[in-house]
Amino acid sequence: MIRHYLLVDDNEAFAENLAEILRDTGAEVDIALDGPNAIARVKAQRYDALVTDMRMPGMNGAELLRE
């Protein structure tokens, strides 16, 4: 079974590096650079897991998870 992850981090380079590691294991990975974009992706797509940065400008990770 292929896992589908959503990574949420305002540091694009870090998110891309982590996505590459997960993709090397056979996972599908999407990246959102902020909370509002992550919410839009979750409404449009089902994910097996969401991994978020807790310290982001605007909407932080805890606020994102509450939404």
XYZ file of N, CA and C in Angstrom:
201
model
N 0.827 -1.183 0.000
C 0.000 0.000 0.000
C 0.872 1.248 0.000
N 0.599 2.138 -0.907
C 1.359 3.388 -0.992
C 0.777 4.403 -0.009
N 1.625 4.983 0.809
C 1.222 6.016 1.772
C 1.261 7.379 1.088
N 0.324 8.248 1.454
C 0.256 9.593 0.888
C 0.334 10.592 2.038
N 1.397 11.399 2.030
C 1.665 12.345 3.107
C 1.504 13.781 2.637
N 1.102 14.643 3.575
C 1.119 16.081 3.355
C 2.121 16.672 4.332
N 3.135 17.342 3.796
C 4.134 18.038 4.618
C 3.801 19.518 4.604
N 3.770 20.135 5.778
C 3.458 21.560 5.884
C 4.618 22.244 6.591
N 5.308 23.110 5.868
C 6.452 23.827 6.443
C 6.719 25.066 5.605
N 6.949 26.181 6.276
C 7.244 27.418 5.549
C 8.674 27.429 5.007
N 9.504 26.497 5.435
C 10.860 26.360 4.918
C 10.807 25.369 3.749
N 10.711 25.890 2.545
C 10.516 25.054 1.363
C 11.653 24.054 1.160
N 12.888 24.482 1.382
C 14.031 23.586 1.186
C 13.952 22.390 2.137
N 13.606 22.640 3.395
C 13.473 21.545 4.361
C 12.353 20.603 3.940
N 11.201 21.166 3.544
C 10.063 20.341 3.131
C 10.426 19.487 1.925
N 11.138 20.050 0.967
C 11.551 19.292 -0.219
C 12.511 18.163 0.153
N 13.427 18.429 1.077
C 14.368 17.389 1.516
C 13.644 16.241 2.207
N 12.722 16.567 3.094
C 11.962 15.529 3.781
C 11.083 14.764 2.797
N 10.491 15.474 1.852
C 9.663 14.818 0.830
C 10.489 13.831 0.015
N 11.703 14.209 -0.324
C 12.579 13.316 -1.094
C 12.874 12.031 -0.319
N 13.117 12.164 0.972
C 13.377 10.989 1.808
C 12.155 10.073 1.824
N 10.982 10.647 2.001
C 9.760 9.842 2.021
C 9.472 9.213 0.663
N 9.712 9.964 -0.399
C 9.490 9.421 -1.745
C 10.427 8.246 -2.028
N 11.628 8.296 -1.473
C 12.573 7.187 -1.650
C 12.058 5.894 -1.018
N 11.117 5.999 -0.087
C 10.521 4.810 0.526
C 9.285 4.352 -0.242
N 8.944 5.069 -1.321
C 7.791 4.704 -2.137
C 6.537 5.489 -1.842
N 6.624 6.446 -0.934
C 5.452 7.248 -0.560
C 5.169 8.328 -1.599
N 3.921 8.761 -1.622
C 3.534 9.948 -2.381
C 3.507 11.101 -1.387
N 4.040 12.255 -1.791
C 4.161 13.375 -0.867
C 3.739 14.661 -1.550
N 2.878 15.421 -0.868
C 2.531 16.771 -1.289
C 3.082 17.726 -0.253
N 3.347 18.959 -0.683
C 3.907 19.974 0.202
C 3.000 21.198 0.192
N 2.752 21.739 1.382
C 2.072 23.023 1.533
C 2.998 23.928 2.329
N 3.121 25.167 1.914
C 4.056 26.082 2.570
C 3.416 26.930 3.664
N 2.097 26.769 3.870
C 1.418 27.494 4.939
C 0.124 26.778 5.307
N -0.462 27.203 6.420
C -1.676 26.570 6.910
C -2.861 26.640 5.963
N -3.196 27.827 5.435
C -4.348 27.909 4.538
C -4.212 27.008 3.299
N -3.021 26.909 2.751
C -2.812 26.024 1.600
C -2.975 24.563 2.016
N -2.513 24.230 3.202
C -2.659 22.860 3.703
C -4.132 22.503 3.880
N -4.915 23.419 4.413
C -6.346 23.174 4.601
C -7.019 22.936 3.252
N -6.675 23.731 2.253
C -7.253 23.540 0.921
C -6.897 22.172 0.364
N -5.667 21.725 0.575
C -5.245 20.409 0.076
C -5.985 19.283 0.801
N -6.159 19.420 2.107
C -6.841 18.381 2.877
C -8.312 18.276 2.464
N -8.913 19.398 2.110
C -10.306 19.374 1.656
C -10.443 18.701 0.292
N -9.386 18.737 -0.497
C -9.434 18.197 -1.854
C -8.879 16.780 -1.971
N -8.108 16.329 -0.980
C -7.381 15.058 -1.096
C -7.319 14.365 0.254
N -7.396 13.067 0.246
C -7.247 12.289 1.492
C -5.765 11.942 1.678
N -5.271 12.110 2.907
C -3.870 11.808 3.244
C -3.831 10.773 4.358
N -2.786 9.967 4.352
C -2.577 9.019 5.431
C -2.002 9.703 6.665
N -1.222 10.758 6.439
C -0.631 11.494 7.560
C -0.306 12.918 7.127
N -0.357 13.809 8.101
C 0.026 15.202 7.903
C 1.177 15.475 8.870
N 2.265 15.996 8.359
C 3.425 16.356 9.180
C 3.586 17.859 9.061
N 3.515 18.555 10.193
C 3.538 20.011 10.141
C 4.604 20.621 11.046
N 5.137 21.725 10.577
C 5.991 22.593 11.383
C 5.069 23.262 12.400
N 5.484 23.363 13.634
C 4.642 24.005 14.643
C 4.841 25.517 14.682
N 5.959 26.003 14.153
C 6.253 27.446 14.187
C 6.287 27.994 12.775
N 5.126 28.488 12.337
C 5.030 29.108 11.014
C 4.367 30.466 11.191
N 4.696 31.410 10.331
C 4.022 32.706 10.413
C 2.551 32.562 10.018
N 1.728 33.442 10.532
C 0.309 33.366 10.220
C -0.341 32.276 11.039
N -0.669 31.170 10.408
C -1.279 30.034 11.096
C -0.203 29.038 11.485
N -0.024 28.817 12.795
C 1.001 27.852 13.214
C 0.452 26.431 13.140
N 1.290 25.465 13.427
C 0.907 24.064 13.283
C -0.249 23.650 14.183
N -0.275 24.159 15.410
C -1.367 23.805 16.324
C -2.697 24.359 15.800
N -2.681 25.573 15.306
C -3.898 26.162 14.727
C -4.348 25.368 13.500
N -3.394 24.954 12.694
C -3.714 24.152 11.515
C -4.417 22.868 11.920
N -3.884 22.172 12.896
C -4.477 20.912 13.334
C -5.874 21.104 13.927
N -6.094 22.218 14.599
C -7.427 22.500 15.142
C -8.447 22.710 14.035
N -8.007 23.331 12.951
C -8.915 23.567 11.816
C -9.327 22.247 11.199
